[in-house]
Coordinates of C-alpha atoms in Angstrom, one line a residue:
Chain A
X267 CA -24.2 23.6 -22.8
X268 CA -21.1 23.8 -24.9
X269 CA -22.5 26.0 -27.8
X270 CA -23.6 29.0 -25.5
X271 CA -20.2 30.6 -25.1
X272 CA -17.1 29.7 -27.2
X273 CA -14.6 30.9 -24.9
X274 CA -11.9 28.1 -24.5
X275 CA -11.4 27.9 -20.7
X276 CA -8.5 25.7 -21.2
X277 CA -6.5 26.1 -24.4
X278 CA -3.2 24.1 -25.2
X279 CA -1.3 25.2 -28.3
X280 CA 1.2 22.9 -29.7
X281 CA 2.2 21.7 -26.2
X282 CA 5.0 19.1 -25.9
X283 CA 6.5 17.6 -22.8
X284 CA 9.7 15.5 -23.1
X285 CA 11.0 13.3 -20.3
X286 CA 14.7 12.6 -21.6
X287 CA 14.1 11.0 -25.1
X288 CA 10.5 10.2 -24.3
X289 CA 7.8 12.4 -25.7
X290 CA 5.1 12.0 -23.1
X291 CA 2.8 14.6 -24.7
X292 CA 3.8 15.4 -28.3
X293 CA 2.5 18.6 -30.1
X294 CA -0.9 18.6 -28.5
X295 CA -3.5 21.4 -29.2
X296 CA -6.9 21.4 -27.5
X297 CA -9.6 23.9 -26.9
X298 CA -11.7 23.0 -23.9
X299 CA -14.9 25.2 -23.7
X300 CA -16.4 26.8 -20.6
X301 CA -18.9 24.4 -19.0
X302 CA -18.2 21.3 -20.9
X303 CA -17.5 17.7 -19.7
X304 CA -14.1 17.0 -21.4
X305 CA -12.5 13.5 -21.3
X306 CA -8.9 12.7 -22.0
X307 CA -9.2 9.1 -23.1
X308 CA -6.3 6.8 -24.0
X309 CA -4.4 3.7 -22.7
X310 CA -1.7 4.0 -20.1
X311 CA 1.2 5.7 -21.1
X312 CA -0.7 7.8 -23.8
X313 CA 0.1 11.0 -22.3
X314 CA -3.3 12.0 -21.0
X315 CA -2.3 12.4 -17.2
X316 CA 0.8 14.4 -18.2
X317 CA -1.5 16.5 -20.1
X318 CA -3.7 16.9 -17.0
X319 CA -0.6 17.7 -14.8
X320 CA 0.5 20.4 -17.3
X321 CA -2.9 22.0 -16.9
X322 CA -2.9 21.8 -13.2
X323 CA 0.9 23.2 -13.0
X324 CA 2.5 20.4 -11.4
X325 CA 4.7 19.9 -14.4
X326 CA 5.7 22.4 -17.1
X327 CA 5.6 22.0 -21.0
X328 CA 9.0 21.7 -22.7
X329 CA 7.3 23.7 -25.5
X330 CA 4.1 25.2 -26.6
X331 CA 1.5 27.4 -24.8
X332 CA -1.0 26.8 -22.3
X333 CA -3.7 29.4 -21.7
X334 CA -6.4 29.3 -18.7
X335 CA -9.5 31.6 -19.1
X336 CA -7.5 33.3 -22.0
X337 CA -4.3 34.1 -19.9
X338 CA -0.9 32.5 -20.6
X339 CA -0.4 30.1 -17.7
X340 CA 2.6 28.0 -18.5
X341 CA 4.7 30.0 -16.1
X342 CA 2.1 30.0 -13.3
X343 CA 2.6 27.8 -10.2
X344 CA -0.4 25.5 -9.2
X345 CA -1.2 27.8 -6.3
X346 CA -1.8 30.7 -8.6
X347 CA -4.1 28.7 -11.2
X348 CA -7.9 28.8 -10.9
X349 CA -8.1 25.1 -11.1
X350 CA -8.5 22.2 -8.6
X351 CA -7.8 18.6 -9.0
X352 CA -9.2 15.3 -7.8
X353 CA -6.3 13.1 -7.5
X354 CA -6.1 9.3 -8.5
X355 CA -5.1 8.4 -5.1
X356 CA -7.3 11.0 -3.5
X357 CA -4.3 12.6 -1.7
X358 CA -6.4 13.4 1.4
X359 CA -4.2 14.8 4.1
X360 CA -4.0 12.0 6.7
X361 CA -3.3 14.0 9.8
X362 CA -6.5 16.1 9.1
X363 CA -10.1 15.3 9.6
X364 CA -12.5 15.2 6.7
X365 CA -13.8 18.6 7.7
X366 CA -10.3 20.1 7.7
X367 CA -9.5 18.4 4.4
X368 CA -12.4 20.1 2.7
X369 CA -11.7 23.4 4.6
X370 CA -8.0 23.3 3.4
X371 CA -8.4 25.6 0.5
X372 CA -10.5 28.0 2.4
X373 CA -8.2 28.3 5.3
X374 CA -5.3 28.9 2.9
X375 CA -7.4 31.7 1.5
X376 CA -8.3 33.1 4.9
X377 CA -11.9 32.8 4.4
X378 CA -13.7 33.7 7.7
X379 CA -14.4 30.8 10.0
X380 CA -18.2 31.1 9.9
X381 CA -18.3 31.1 6.2
X382 CA -15.7 28.2 6.0
X383 CA -18.0 26.0 8.0
X384 CA -21.0 26.9 5.9
X385 CA -19.4 26.0 2.6
X386 CA -17.7 22.8 3.9
X387 CA -21.1 21.6 5.1
X388 CA -22.5 22.6 1.8
X389 CA -19.7 20.6 -0.2
X390 CA -20.2 17.5 2.1
X391 CA -24.0 17.7 1.4
X392 CA -23.2 18.1 -2.3
X393 CA -21.3 14.9 -2.5
X394 CA -23.9 13.3 -0.2
X395 CA -21.6 12.7 2.7
X396 CA -23.1 14.8 5.6
X397 CA -22.0 14.1 9.2
X398 CA -18.5 12.7 8.5
X399 CA -16.5 16.0 9.0
X400 CA -15.1 14.9 12.3
X401 CA -13.8 11.6 11.0
X402 CA -10.1 10.9 9.6
X403 CA -9.7 9.7 5.9
X404 CA -8.6 6.5 7.1
X405 CA -11.9 5.6 8.7
X406 CA -13.6 6.1 5.4
X407 CA -14.2 3.5 2.6
X408 CA -12.9 4.0 -0.8
X409 CA -15.9 5.5 -2.4
X410 CA -16.3 8.0 0.6
X411 CA -12.8 9.1 0.3
X412 CA -13.3 9.8 -3.5
X413 CA -16.1 12.0 -2.6
X414 CA -14.1 14.0 0.0
X415 CA -11.5 14.5 -2.4
X416 CA -14.4 15.9 -5.0
X417 CA -15.6 18.0 -2.3
X418 CA -12.1 19.5 -1.1
X419 CA -11.4 20.3 -4.9
X420 CA -14.7 22.0 -5.4
X421 CA -14.9 24.1 -2.2
X422 CA -12.7 26.7 -3.8
X423 CA -15.3 27.1 -6.5
X424 CA -12.8 26.6 -9.3
X425 CA -13.8 27.3 -13.0
X426 CA -12.1 24.2 -14.1
X427 CA -11.9 20.9 -12.2
X428 CA -9.3 18.4 -13.2
X429 CA -10.1 14.7 -12.4
X430 CA -7.3 12.0 -12.7
X431 CA -8.9 8.6 -13.2
X432 CA -11.2 9.4 -10.1
X433 CA -13.2 6.2 -10.5
X434 CA -10.4 4.0 -11.1
X435 CA -10.1 2.3 -7.7
X436 CA -14.0 1.8 -7.4
X437 CA -15.7 -1.3 -8.0
X438 CA -18.0 -1.6 -11.0
X439 CA -21.3 -0.8 -9.3
X440 CA -19.9 2.0 -7.4
X441 CA -18.2 3.5 -10.5
X442 CA -21.3 3.5 -12.4
X443 CA -23.3 5.3 -9.8
X444 CA -20.5 7.7 -9.5
X445 CA -20.4 8.3 -13.1
X446 CA -24.0 9.6 -13.0
X447 CA -23.4 11.6 -9.7
X448 CA -20.1 13.3 -11.2
X449 CA -22.2 14.2 -14.3
X450 CA -25.0 15.7 -12.3
X451 CA -22.7 17.8 -9.9
X452 CA -21.1 19.1 -13.1
X453 CA -24.3 20.1 -14.8
X454 CA -25.5 21.5 -11.4
X455 CA -22.5 23.7 -10.9
X456 CA -22.0 24.5 -14.3
X457 CA -17.9 24.4 -14.3
X458 CA -15.7 22.6 -16.7
X459 CA -14.7 19.2 -15.8
X460 CA -11.5 17.9 -17.6
X461 CA -11.6 14.3 -17.0
X462 CA -8.7 11.7 -17.5
X463 CA -9.6 8.0 -18.1
X464 CA -8.5 4.9 -19.7
X465 CA -12.2 3.5 -19.6
X466 CA -13.8 4.1 -22.9
X467 CA -17.3 3.3 -21.5
X468 CA -16.9 5.7 -18.9
X469 CA -15.6 8.4 -21.5
X470 CA -18.7 7.8 -23.7
X471 CA -21.2 8.0 -20.8
X472 CA -19.9 11.2 -19.4
X473 CA -18.4 13.4 -21.8
X474 CA -19.7 16.2 -23.9
X475 CA -16.6 15.8 -26.0
X476 CA -13.6 13.6 -25.6
X477 CA -10.0 13.6 -26.9
X478 CA -8.4 10.2 -27.7
X479 CA -4.8 10.0 -26.9
X480 CA -2.3 7.7 -28.3
X481 CA 1.5 8.0 -27.7
X482 CA 1.5 11.4 -26.5
X483 CA -0.6 12.6 -29.6
X484 CA -4.3 13.3 -30.0
X485 CA -5.7 11.1 -32.5
X486 CA -9.3 12.6 -32.5
X487 CA -11.6 15.0 -30.7
X488 CA -15.3 15.1 -30.8
X489 CA -18.6 14.4 -29.0
X490 CA -18.8 10.6 -28.0
X491 CA -21.5 9.7 -30.8
X492 CA -19.1 11.0 -33.4
X493 CA -15.9 9.3 -31.9
X494 CA -17.8 6.1 -31.7
X495 CA -19.6 6.1 -34.9
X496 CA -17.0 7.8 -37.2
X497 CA -13.6 6.9 -35.7
X498 CA -10.9 9.0 -37.4
X499 CA -8.2 6.3 -37.2
X500 CA -8.0 2.4 -36.9
X501 CA -6.6 3.2 -33.5
X502 CA -9.7 5.2 -32.3
X503 CA -11.8 2.5 -33.8
X504 CA -10.2 -0.1 -31.9
X505 CA -9.9 1.7 -28.5
X506 CA -13.3 3.1 -28.2
X507 CA -15.6 0.1 -28.4
X508 CA -14.8 -3.3 -30.1
X509 CA -14.2 -2.8 -33.7
X510 CA -13.7 -4.8 -36.7
X511 CA -11.1 -3.5 -39.1
X512 CA -11.2 -4.8 -42.8
X513 CA -8.6 -4.1 -45.2
X514 CA -6.8 -5.4 -48.4
X515 CA -8.3 -8.3 -50.2
X516 CA -11.1 -8.8 -47.7
X517 CA -12.2 -5.2 -48.1
X518 CA -12.1 -5.7 -51.8
X519 CA -14.4 -8.7 -51.7
X520 CA -16.8 -7.1 -49.6
X521 CA -17.1 -3.4 -51.1
X522 CA -15.1 -3.8 -54.2
X523 CA -12.6 -1.5 -53.0
X524 CA -9.4 -2.3 -50.9
X525 CA -9.8 0.9 -48.9
X526 CA -9.9 -0.1 -45.4
X527 CA -13.0 0.3 -43.3
X528 CA -14.3 -0.6 -39.9
X529 CA -17.6 -1.9 -38.7
X530 CA -18.9 -2.2 -35.1
X531 CA -19.6 -5.9 -33.8
X532 CA -23.3 -4.9 -32.9
X533 CA -24.1 -3.8 -36.5
X534 CA -23.6 -7.4 -37.9
X535 CA -26.1 -10.0 -38.1
X536 CA -25.7 -13.7 -38.2
X537 CA -27.7 -15.4 -40.8
X538 CA -28.1 -19.1 -41.6
X539 CA -26.2 -20.2 -44.6
X540 CA -28.1 -19.7 -47.9
X541 CA -30.4 -17.1 -46.6
X542 CA -30.5 -13.8 -48.7
X543 CA -28.8 -10.8 -47.4
X544 CA -31.0 -7.6 -47.4
X545 CA -30.7 -5.0 -50.0
X546 CA -27.8 -2.7 -49.6
X547 CA -25.8 -4.8 -47.1
X548 CA -22.1 -6.3 -47.2
X549 CA -22.4 -9.9 -46.8
X550 CA -20.1 -13.0 -46.7
X551 CA -19.9 -16.7 -45.8
X552 CA -18.1 -17.8 -42.9
X553 CA -17.6 -20.0 -39.8
X554 CA -17.9 -19.5 -36.2
X555 CA -14.6 -19.8 -34.5
X556 CA -15.0 -18.6 -30.9
X557 CA -18.0 -18.3 -28.6
X558 CA -17.9 -16.1 -25.4
X559 CA -21.0 -16.2 -23.4
X560 CA -21.4 -12.9 -21.5
X561 CA -24.7 -13.1 -19.8
X562 CA -26.6 -10.3 -21.4
X563 CA -25.1 -11.1 -24.8
X564 CA -22.7 -13.3 -26.6
X565 CA -19.5 -12.3 -28.5
X566 CA -18.7 -14.4 -31.6
X567 CA -15.5 -14.6 -33.5
X568 CA -16.2 -15.6 -37.2
X569 CA -13.6 -16.3 -39.8
X570 CA -15.0 -14.9 -43.2
X571 CA -14.0 -16.9 -46.4
X572 CA -12.6 -13.7 -48.1
X573 CA -9.9 -13.9 -45.2
X574 CA -10.9 -11.5 -42.2
X575 CA -11.5 -12.2 -38.6
X576 CA -14.8 -10.3 -37.3
X577 CA -16.0 -9.9 -33.9
X578 CA -20.0 -9.9 -33.8
X579 CA -22.1 -9.3 -30.5
X580 CA -25.5 -10.4 -30.3
X581 CA -28.0 -9.9 -27.6
X582 CA -29.4 -13.1 -25.7
X583 CA -33.0 -12.5 -26.1
X584 CA -34.0 -16.1 -26.4
X585 CA -30.7 -17.8 -26.8
X586 CA -29.5 -19.7 -23.7
X587 CA -25.7 -20.4 -22.8
X588 CA -26.3 -24.0 -24.4
X589 CA -27.5 -22.4 -27.8
X590 CA -24.6 -20.1 -27.9
X591 CA -22.1 -22.6 -27.2
X592 CA -23.6 -24.9 -29.7
X593 CA -23.0 -22.3 -32.4
X594 CA -19.3 -22.9 -32.4
X595 CA -18.0 -24.4 -35.7
X596 CA -21.3 -23.6 -37.5
X597 CA -21.3 -22.2 -41.0
X598 CA -23.0 -18.8 -41.1
X599 CA -23.5 -15.9 -43.4
X600 CA -22.6 -12.4 -42.0
X601 CA -24.5 -9.4 -43.1
X602 CA -24.7 -5.7 -42.2
X603 CA -25.8 -2.5 -43.8
X604 CA -23.3 -1.1 -46.3
X605 CA -23.9 2.3 -44.7
X606 CA -22.3 1.2 -41.3
X607 CA -18.8 0.8 -43.0
X608 CA -16.6 3.4 -41.6
X609 CA -13.7 4.4 -43.9
X610 CA -10.6 5.0 -41.7
X611 CA -7.2 6.6 -42.6
X612 CA -4.1 4.3 -42.9
X613 CA -2.7 3.3 -39.5
X614 CA 0.2 5.6 -38.5
Chain B
X259 CA 13.3 -36.6 6.9
X260 CA 11.6 -34.6 4.5
X261 CA 8.1 -35.6 6.0
X262 CA 9.4 -34.8 9.5
X263 CA 10.1 -31.4 8.3
X264 CA 6.8 -30.9 6.7
X265 CA 5.2 -32.2 10.0
X266 CA 7.3 -29.6 11.8
X267 CA 6.2 -26.8 9.4
X268 CA 2.6 -27.9 9.6
X269 CA 2.5 -27.9 13.3
X270 CA 3.5 -24.3 13.3
X271 CA 1.2 -23.3 10.5
X272 CA -1.7 -24.5 12.4
X273 CA -0.8 -22.9 15.5
X274 CA 0.3 -19.3 14.4
X275 CA 0.1 -18.1 18.1
X276 CA 2.4 -20.7 19.3
X277 CA 4.9 -19.9 16.2
X278 CA 4.7 -16.2 17.2
X279 CA 5.6 -17.1 20.7
X280 CA 8.4 -19.3 19.8
X281 CA 9.8 -16.3 17.7
X282 CA 9.4 -13.6 20.4
X283 CA 10.2 -15.6 23.4
X284 CA 14.2 -15.1 23.3
X285 CA 14.1 -11.4 22.8
X286 CA 11.3 -11.2 25.4
X287 CA 13.4 -13.1 27.8
X288 CA 16.5 -10.9 27.0
X289 CA 14.5 -7.7 27.5
X290 CA 12.7 -8.8 30.6
X291 CA 15.6 -10.5 32.5
X292 CA 18.7 -8.7 31.5
X293 CA 17.5 -5.2 30.4
X294 CA 14.5 -4.6 33.0
X295 CA 16.5 -6.7 35.7
X296 CA 19.6 -4.4 35.5
X297 CA 17.3 -1.4 35.7
X298 CA 15.7 -2.7 38.7
X299 CA 19.1 -3.6 40.2
X300 CA 20.2 0.1 39.3
X301 CA 17.1 1.5 41.3
X302 CA 17.8 -0.9 44.3
X303 CA 21.5 0.3 44.5
X304 CA 20.4 4.2 44.4
X305 CA 18.4 3.3 47.6
X306 CA 21.7 2.1 49.5
X307 CA 24.2 4.5 50.7
X308 CA 27.8 4.8 51.3
X309 CA 29.3 5.0 54.8
X310 CA 31.5 7.9 54.9
X311 CA 34.1 6.4 57.4
X312 CA 34.4 2.8 56.3
X313 CA 33.8 3.8 52.4
X314 CA 31.6 0.5 52.3
X315 CA 28.1 0.4 50.8
X316 CA 25.4 0.1 53.4
X317 CA 22.7 -2.1 52.3
X318 CA 19.8 -0.6 53.9
X319 CA 16.9 1.1 52.0
X320 CA 17.0 4.8 52.4
X321 CA 16.8 8.1 50.7
X322 CA 20.1 9.3 51.8
X323 CA 21.9 9.2 48.5
X324 CA 19.1 11.0 46.8
X325 CA 19.4 13.6 49.6
X326 CA 23.0 14.2 48.4
X327 CA 21.7 14.6 44.8
X328 CA 20.0 18.0 45.7
X329 CA 23.1 20.0 46.5
X330 CA 23.7 23.3 44.4
X331 CA 26.7 21.8 42.5
X332 CA 24.8 18.7 41.5
X333 CA 21.5 20.6 40.4
X334 CA 24.0 22.9 38.3
X335 CA 25.2 19.8 36.5
X336 CA 21.7 18.4 35.9
X337 CA 20.6 21.8 34.4
X338 CA 23.6 22.2 32.4
X339 CA 23.4 18.6 31.0
X340 CA 19.6 19.0 30.1
X341 CA 20.1 22.3 28.5
X342 CA 22.8 21.1 26.3
X343 CA 20.7 18.1 25.5
X344 CA 17.8 20.5 24.5
X345 CA 20.1 22.7 22.4
X346 CA 21.7 19.9 20.6
X347 CA 18.3 18.4 19.8
X348 CA 17.0 21.6 18.3
X349 CA 20.2 22.1 16.3
X350 CA 20.3 18.6 14.9
X351 CA 16.7 18.8 14.0
X352 CA 17.3 22.2 12.0
X353 CA 20.4 20.7 10.4
X354 CA 18.9 17.4 9.6
X355 CA 15.8 18.6 7.9
X356 CA 17.3 19.8 4.6
X357 CA 19.5 16.6 3.8
X358 CA 16.5 14.3 5.0
X359 CA 14.2 16.1 2.6
X360 CA 16.6 16.1 -0.3
X361 CA 17.1 12.2 0.4
X362 CA 13.5 11.5 0.6
X363 CA 12.1 13.8 -2.1
X364 CA 14.7 14.4 -4.8
X365 CA 17.7 12.0 -4.8
X366 CA 17.7 9.3 -7.3
X367 CA 18.1 5.8 -5.8
X368 CA 21.9 5.8 -6.4
X369 CA 22.6 9.1 -4.6
X370 CA 20.2 8.1 -2.0
X371 CA 22.2 5.0 -1.4
X372 CA 25.4 7.1 -1.4
X373 CA 24.1 9.5 1.1
X374 CA 22.7 6.9 3.3
X375 CA 26.3 5.4 3.3
X376 CA 27.8 8.7 3.8
X377 CA 25.9 9.3 6.8
X378 CA 26.2 6.1 8.4
X379 CA 30.0 5.7 7.6
X380 CA 31.2 8.0 10.4
X381 CA 29.6 5.6 12.8
X382 CA 31.8 2.8 11.8
X383 CA 34.9 4.5 13.2
X384 CA 35.2 4.6 17.0
X385 CA 33.3 7.1 18.8
X386 CA 36.2 7.9 20.9
X387 CA 38.4 8.8 17.9
X388 CA 35.8 11.1 16.5
X389 CA 35.3 13.1 19.7
X390 CA 39.2 13.1 20.2
X391 CA 39.5 14.6 16.7
X392 CA 36.9 17.4 17.5
X393 CA 39.2 18.1 20.6
X394 CA 42.1 18.7 18.0
X395 CA 40.0 20.6 15.6
X396 CA 38.7 23.1 18.2
X397 CA 41.9 23.4 20.2
X398 CA 43.7 26.8 20.3
X399 CA 46.3 25.6 17.8
X400 CA 43.7 23.8 15.7
X401 CA 42.4 24.3 12.3
X402 CA 39.3 26.3 13.3
X403 CA 41.5 28.6 15.3
X404 CA 44.0 28.9 12.2
X405 CA 41.1 29.5 9.8
X406 CA 39.7 32.3 12.0
X407 CA 43.1 34.0 12.3
X408 CA 43.5 33.8 8.5
X409 CA 40.0 35.3 7.9
X410 CA 41.0 38.0 10.5
X411 CA 38.0 37.1 12.6
X412 CA 40.1 36.3 15.9
X413 CA 38.2 39.2 17.6
X414 CA 34.8 37.4 16.7
X415 CA 36.1 34.1 18.2
X416 CA 37.5 36.0 21.2
X417 CA 34.0 37.9 21.7
X418 CA 32.3 34.4 21.5
X419 CA 34.7 32.5 23.9
X420 CA 34.2 35.5 26.3
X421 CA 30.5 35.0 26.8
X422 CA 29.6 33.9 30.2
X423 CA 28.4 30.5 30.7
X424 CA 29.2 29.2 27.2
X425 CA 32.8 30.6 26.6
X426 CA 36.1 29.5 27.8
X427 CA 39.9 29.6 27.1
X428 CA 39.5 28.0 23.6
X429 CA 36.7 26.2 21.7
X430 CA 37.8 22.8 22.8
X431 CA 37.2 23.7 26.4
X432 CA 34.0 25.6 26.1
X433 CA 30.5 24.9 26.0
X434 CA 30.3 26.0 22.3
X435 CA 32.7 23.2 21.6
X436 CA 30.8 20.5 23.5
X437 CA 27.7 21.7 21.6
X438 CA 29.5 21.2 18.2
X439 CA 30.9 18.0 18.8
X440 CA 27.5 16.8 20.2
X441 CA 25.7 18.0 17.2
X442 CA 28.2 16.3 14.9
X443 CA 28.2 12.9 16.7
X444 CA 24.4 12.8 16.9
X445 CA 23.3 14.2 13.5
X446 CA 23.1 10.8 11.8
X447 CA 20.5 9.7 14.5
X448 CA 18.1 12.4 13.6
X449 CA 18.7 12.6 9.6
X450 CA 17.9 9.0 9.3
X451 CA 14.4 8.9 11.2
X452 CA 13.5 12.2 9.6
X453 CA 14.5 10.9 6.1
X454 CA 12.3 7.9 6.8
X455 CA 9.2 9.9 7.9
X456 CA 9.5 12.1 4.9
X457 CA 9.8 9.2 2.5
X458 CA 6.3 7.9 3.5
X459 CA 4.7 11.2 2.6
X460 CA 3.1 10.7 -1.0
X461 CA 4.3 13.4 -3.4
X462 CA 0.8 13.9 -4.3
X463 CA -0.1 15.3 -0.7
X464 CA 2.3 18.2 -1.6
X465 CA 0.8 18.6 -5.0
X466 CA -2.6 18.6 -3.6
X467 CA -1.8 21.5 -1.1
X468 CA -0.3 23.4 -3.8
X469 CA -3.3 22.8 -5.9
X470 CA -5.5 24.2 -3.3
X471 CA -3.6 27.6 -3.2
X472 CA -1.0 26.9 -0.6
X473 CA 2.4 28.5 -1.3
X474 CA 5.4 26.3 -0.7
X475 CA 6.0 27.8 2.8
X476 CA 2.4 27.1 3.7
X477 CA 2.6 23.7 2.3
X478 CA 5.7 22.9 4.5
X479 CA 4.2 24.3 7.6
X480 CA 0.7 22.6 7.2
X481 CA 1.4 19.4 5.4
X482 CA 5.2 18.4 5.3
X483 CA 6.2 19.4 8.9
X484 CA 3.2 17.7 10.4
X485 CA 3.7 14.5 8.5
X486 CA 7.5 14.4 9.3
X487 CA 6.7 14.9 13.0
X488 CA 7.0 11.2 14.0
X489 CA 10.5 11.2 12.6
X490 CA 11.4 14.5 14.4
X491 CA 10.1 12.9 17.7
X492 CA 12.1 9.7 17.2
X493 CA 15.3 11.6 16.2
X494 CA 14.8 14.0 19.1
X495 CA 14.5 11.0 21.7
X496 CA 17.9 9.7 20.3
X497 CA 19.9 12.9 20.4
X498 CA 18.3 14.0 23.5
X499 CA 18.9 10.8 25.5
X500 CA 22.2 10.2 23.9
X501 CA 23.4 13.8 25.0
X502 CA 21.9 13.2 28.5
X503 CA 23.8 10.1 29.2
X504 CA 27.2 10.8 27.3
X505 CA 30.4 11.1 29.2
X506 CA 33.0 10.8 26.6
X507 CA 32.4 14.2 24.7
X508 CA 32.2 16.1 28.0
X509 CA 35.5 14.5 29.1
X510 CA 37.5 15.6 25.9
X511 CA 35.6 18.6 24.7
X512 CA 34.4 20.6 27.7
X513 CA 35.3 22.6 30.6
X514 CA 32.6 21.5 32.9
X515 CA 31.0 18.3 34.2
X516 CA 27.8 16.8 32.7
X517 CA 25.7 13.9 34.5
X518 CA 27.7 11.2 32.8
X519 CA 31.1 12.4 34.1
X520 CA 29.7 12.3 37.6
X521 CA 28.3 8.9 37.1
X522 CA 31.6 7.8 35.6
X523 CA 33.7 9.2 38.4
X524 CA 31.3 8.2 41.3
X525 CA 31.5 4.6 40.3
X526 CA 35.0 4.3 38.6
X527 CA 37.0 6.7 40.9
X528 CA 35.3 7.3 44.2
X529 CA 33.7 3.7 44.3
X530 CA 30.3 5.4 45.4
X531 CA 28.1 3.0 43.4
X532 CA 24.9 4.1 45.2
X533 CA 25.6 7.7 44.2
X534 CA 26.4 6.8 40.7
X535 CA 23.0 4.8 40.5
X536 CA 21.1 7.7 41.9
X537 CA 22.6 10.2 39.5
X538 CA 21.7 7.6 36.5
X539 CA 18.1 7.8 37.6
X540 CA 18.1 11.4 36.9
X541 CA 18.1 11.3 33.1
X542 CA 15.5 8.5 33.3
X543 CA 13.4 10.9 35.3
X544 CA 14.0 13.8 32.8
X545 CA 13.2 11.4 29.8
X546 CA 10.0 10.4 31.5
X547 CA 8.9 13.8 31.9

């Protein structure tokens, strides 16, 4: 999908947005390709939403350039940009029915009534909400309002859809279901989705590529697998999934070099003390400090003798909650393939 | 002592309906007895009539007083008052919207507080004083005339005052002057409800409208205005009914009588309470419509 055409549909070049002394977005450059599902991932206050607002045109950059479809856009008002937004609070017009909400963009564009009605019905079908057109937004559930907001943003057939934490207010089950549906809708329509989220699982599940934000800057851009398996910085390693950062003396004891590296908790195996570590692995003795039983798996915190605290996740294939709890305080050996170590740059 | 207070609190905690009743009983009694009671007594009074010879009130139910109401002169007063109230309402709505919008959408908290205070501050001074000062401002020797003279626009003012119906010998004794004074005194009652209504409109709704292709004017007409409508209605009820019932402004800054003046004079000067009551029912009727 991403490789067919290499036209960036959204291009940010050295974009900054300052609010007084605060650099909400600090020298960000991004190319978002036609037809890809692109996520802006980061903790709250990292500049991802400001970035989205700059693309939508609700805010203007302090410096830098924004191009939409190859045309400079930083001076265009939102109503002249071929992008539409799904708002975090949905922003449905309370004084209109669901049908009027979805039709709004078409009414503004003076689309004839018959076509308008056809397209509204088509959109409500697409988001699987047929037959609610006559209702008011206040009469719908959160998940339904979310779908209406999606239909309203898609009815203008934009080439880029911006989504500002669209699933943030939904409960876990509904969120997972909507992740799949959003992705399916994106693939069916073939348009670009730019999706803001602080939920790394959501970003990994849905995106073709993602950008990890921290304090207004982009730390890493890449496909989910690459960002997860080869985090560029300790921050990315820590924010995307759980990660163990090993540095200094502990790193030297395990690999022979003090260069910092990270290793994912699910790559590490817990062995009985004295058992031999497999060929080509890092291993060290330690003691289990904390045990958190999570149903499908258990999270252990292990203090290694060379002086590092590692998190280890093991699936509970045979182990019961009692078994897991009983492991607290036990002496163990941790081992993982040396190839799973990911060198990271120094923390900035 | 402590335990008795706890028992008291627990008693009401377990009986929320009783607690609610205890809270609303006093205002309910006030509204029911004092307010509705006097309104009822007003209606009853309007059904009596004055004996033309003795000057005494005849306590017998009839519609005779209402018959007196439908004379040419009285109907003129009703129409004049209602027209003035409508004009004042429209003018205050137009004037109130920009400051209300600024307060609700752009003003930082400190400026917002200062503006709210600025709008309310005139209400702390006597209404009579404010109306009287308008009489002085608008008088032939007043500051407006002086300014108009300096700007060499006297011909314009004279043309304005020459207009039939709304003109007069000077601004302070013309319908234009009455209108200006009314707009001034009732403006706060329009700004505050409109600002409160606009404040409840989330900014994201305006962004959503813009995002979907609406130019600012379209957003205003299709989103802002409909959502501010409840505030405009509340403000209009204030300004319209206050203008309808007022007798002080028309007494100082006007050349013709309004409903309020007639009511005031009927009961204060002519001692014709049934007629005053009947005329008081007119604004109630207009508001009901």
